[in-house]
Structure formats: C-alpha cells, structure tokens
GROMACS .gro file of C-alpha atoms in nm:
model
  117
    1SER     CA    1   9.581   7.941   8.822
    2TYR     CA    2   9.894   8.105   8.695
    3THR     CA    3  10.227   7.925   8.664
    4LEU     CA    4  10.562   8.093   8.618
    5ASP     CA    5  10.834   7.916   8.425
    6ALA     CA    6  11.202   7.968   8.503
    7ASP     CA    7  11.235   8.256   8.253
    8ALA     CA    8  10.938   8.444   8.396
    9ILE     CA    9  11.057   8.429   8.757
   10ARG     CA   10  11.411   8.518   8.644
   11GLU     CA   11  11.268   8.828   8.475
   12MET     CA   12  11.074   8.922   8.789
   13ASN     CA   13  11.384   8.869   9.002
   14ALA     CA   14  11.584   9.093   8.767
   15GLU     CA   15  11.317   9.362   8.757
   16TYR     CA   16  11.235   9.380   9.127
   17ARG     CA   17  11.561   9.270   9.294
   18ASN     CA   18  11.823   9.349   9.027
   19LYS     CA   19  11.930   8.984   9.035
   20ASP     CA   20  11.929   8.828   8.687
   21ALA     CA   21  11.892   8.469   8.804
   22VAL     CA   22  11.623   8.208   8.849
   23THR     CA   23  11.491   8.198   9.203
   24ASP     CA   24  11.250   7.978   9.394
   25VAL     CA   25  11.033   8.238   9.565
   26LEU     CA   26  10.978   8.614   9.568
   27SER     CA   27  10.810   8.818   9.840
   28PHE     CA   28  10.645   9.154   9.783
   29PRO     CA   29  10.565   9.314  10.119
   30GLN     CA   30  10.264   9.541  10.152
   31TYR     CA   31  10.445   9.748  10.415
   32GLU     CA   32  10.790   9.904  10.435
   33PRO     CA   33  11.029   9.763  10.700
   34GLY     CA   34  10.945   9.920  11.035
   35GLU     CA   35  10.614  10.063  10.912
   36ALA     CA   36  10.350  10.023  11.179
   37VAL     CA   37  10.057   9.802  11.095
   38ARG     CA   38   9.744   9.904  11.279
   39GLU     CA   39   9.601   9.662  11.532
   40THR     CA   40   9.282   9.500  11.412
   41ASP     CA   41   9.070   9.193  11.466
   42THR     CA   42   9.038   9.143  11.091
   43PRO     CA   43   9.299   8.982  10.866
   44VAL     CA   44   9.571   9.211  10.733
   45MET     CA   45   9.721   9.177  10.385
   46LEU     CA   46  10.096   9.130  10.436
   47GLY     CA   47  10.188   9.123  10.069
   48ASP     CA   48  10.228   8.884   9.779
   49ILE     CA   49  10.425   8.563   9.740
   50VAL     CA   50  10.533   8.424   9.403
   51ILE     CA   51  10.661   8.066   9.401
   52SER     CA   52  10.830   7.897   9.108
   53LEU     CA   53  10.679   7.549   9.121
   54GLU     CA   54  10.932   7.442   8.857
   55ARG     CA   55  11.223   7.544   9.081
   56ALA     CA   56  11.051   7.401   9.389
   57ALA     CA   57  11.024   7.062   9.215
   58GLU     CA   58  11.394   7.074   9.123
   59GLN     CA   59  11.496   7.163   9.479
   60ALA     CA   60  11.276   6.894   9.631
   61GLN     CA   61  11.443   6.637   9.407
   62GLU     CA   62  11.791   6.774   9.488
   63VAL     CA   63  11.743   6.737   9.865
   64GLY     CA   64  11.527   6.426   9.846
   65HIS     CA   65  11.204   6.533  10.007
   66PRO     CA   66  10.845   6.562   9.882
   67PHE     CA   67  10.748   6.845   9.646
   68LEU     CA   68  10.470   6.969   9.876
   69ASP     CA   69  10.714   6.990  10.168
   70GLU     CA   70  10.935   7.217   9.956
   71VAL     CA   71  10.639   7.436   9.858
   72ALA     CA   72  10.531   7.458  10.224
   73PHE     CA   73  10.885   7.556  10.326
   74LEU     CA   74  10.895   7.826  10.057
   75CYS     CA   75  10.562   7.961  10.186
   76ILE     CA   76  10.703   7.977  10.540
   77HIS     CA   77  11.025   8.138  10.419
   78SER     CA   78  10.843   8.398  10.213
   79THR     CA   79  10.590   8.477  10.486
   80LEU     CA   80  10.878   8.549  10.722
   81HIS     CA   81  11.010   8.795  10.463
   82LEU     CA   82  10.666   8.961  10.456
   83LEU     CA   83  10.690   8.990  10.836
   84GLY     CA   84  11.022   9.173  10.808
   85TYR     CA   85  11.279   8.895  10.841
   86ASP     CA   86  11.569   8.916  10.594
   87HIS     CA   87  11.850   8.662  10.582
   88GLU     CA   88  12.047   8.879  10.339
   89ARG     CA   89  12.103   9.177  10.572
   90SER     CA   90  12.341   9.013  10.818
   91ALA     CA   91  12.462   8.682  10.958
   92SER     CA   92  12.268   8.735  11.281
   93GLU     CA   93  11.946   8.806  11.091
   94GLU     CA   94  12.006   8.497  10.877
   95GLU     CA   95  12.050   8.291  11.194
   96ASP     CA   96  11.732   8.440  11.343
   97MET     CA   97  11.529   8.373  11.028
   98CYS     CA   98  11.658   8.016  11.000
   99ARG     CA   99  11.572   7.956  11.367
  100ARG     CA  100  11.216   8.083  11.312
  101GLN     CA  101  11.179   7.863  11.003
  102ARG     CA  102  11.289   7.557  11.201
  103GLU     CA  103  11.048   7.641  11.483
  104ILE     CA  104  10.754   7.679  11.245
  105VAL     CA  105  10.835   7.359  11.057
  106ALA     CA  106  10.869   7.170  11.387
  107ARG     CA  107  10.530   7.298  11.506
  108ILE     CA  108  10.363   7.197  11.182
  109GLU     CA  109  10.526   6.856  11.188
  110GLN     CA  110  10.419   6.803  11.549
  111LYS     CA  111  10.062   6.915  11.486
  112TYR     CA  112  10.009   6.703  11.176
  113LYS     CA  113  10.225   6.409  11.276
  114VAL     CA  114  10.063   6.082  11.173
  115LYS     CA  115  10.027   5.860  11.474
  116GLU     CA  116  10.173   5.516  11.426
  117ARG     CA  117   9.936   5.228  11.482
   0.00000   0.00000   0.00000
C-alpha cells in the first residue's frame, strides 16, 4: 500500500489544482465533464481517488466520529466528483452534491444498521 503524508498531498494539490494547501482527498476523473460514457454491462473506470489518511484522521478527531466513517465519507465525496458533481462551481451545485452525500450516507447507515437486541 502507498501512504501520502501531508507534504505529498499538498504537492499533488498544488500541481493538479494550483492550490498550495494540504487537502483530504483528490479526485482524478477518467472522463471530461459532459463526456459520454458508453453503456456497458461491464464495470467502467471512473478515475482515481487519493485520500490523505493523515488528514482524514485529523478531521475525524476534530468532528468526533470514527476514522473509518471519515474515510468512507471521503470516498463518497470523491466518487461524486468522479461522477461530475462539483461543489466549487456554484452554490446550487454545492447544495446538490451535499444532498446526494447525505442520501448515500443515510442509505449506507440504514443498510448496515446494527439491530438492537
């Protein structure tokens, strides 16, 4: 496995997004926005996701929830970026992306909810 420290993900963020700052997750889409993806019954590569586990651990501690929940959230967030969602384009797109994130998290929580005995 490969782990990025804060400096490495900051460098990637600077190189690919012109933002010289540490970030929690980066998404690298395989397709350009609006580019048609052919219909197929086989899996399609959407792109790459790079998560800073160091930053994820810090954020989990800051908000008081488990580390794996933070990593799962970052995966959801980044996958939405790979699907074309972008919270930085406009307030309405940010609202739409946040709504989708909440819906996905709620579905996961419902599906894997531990039944009380």
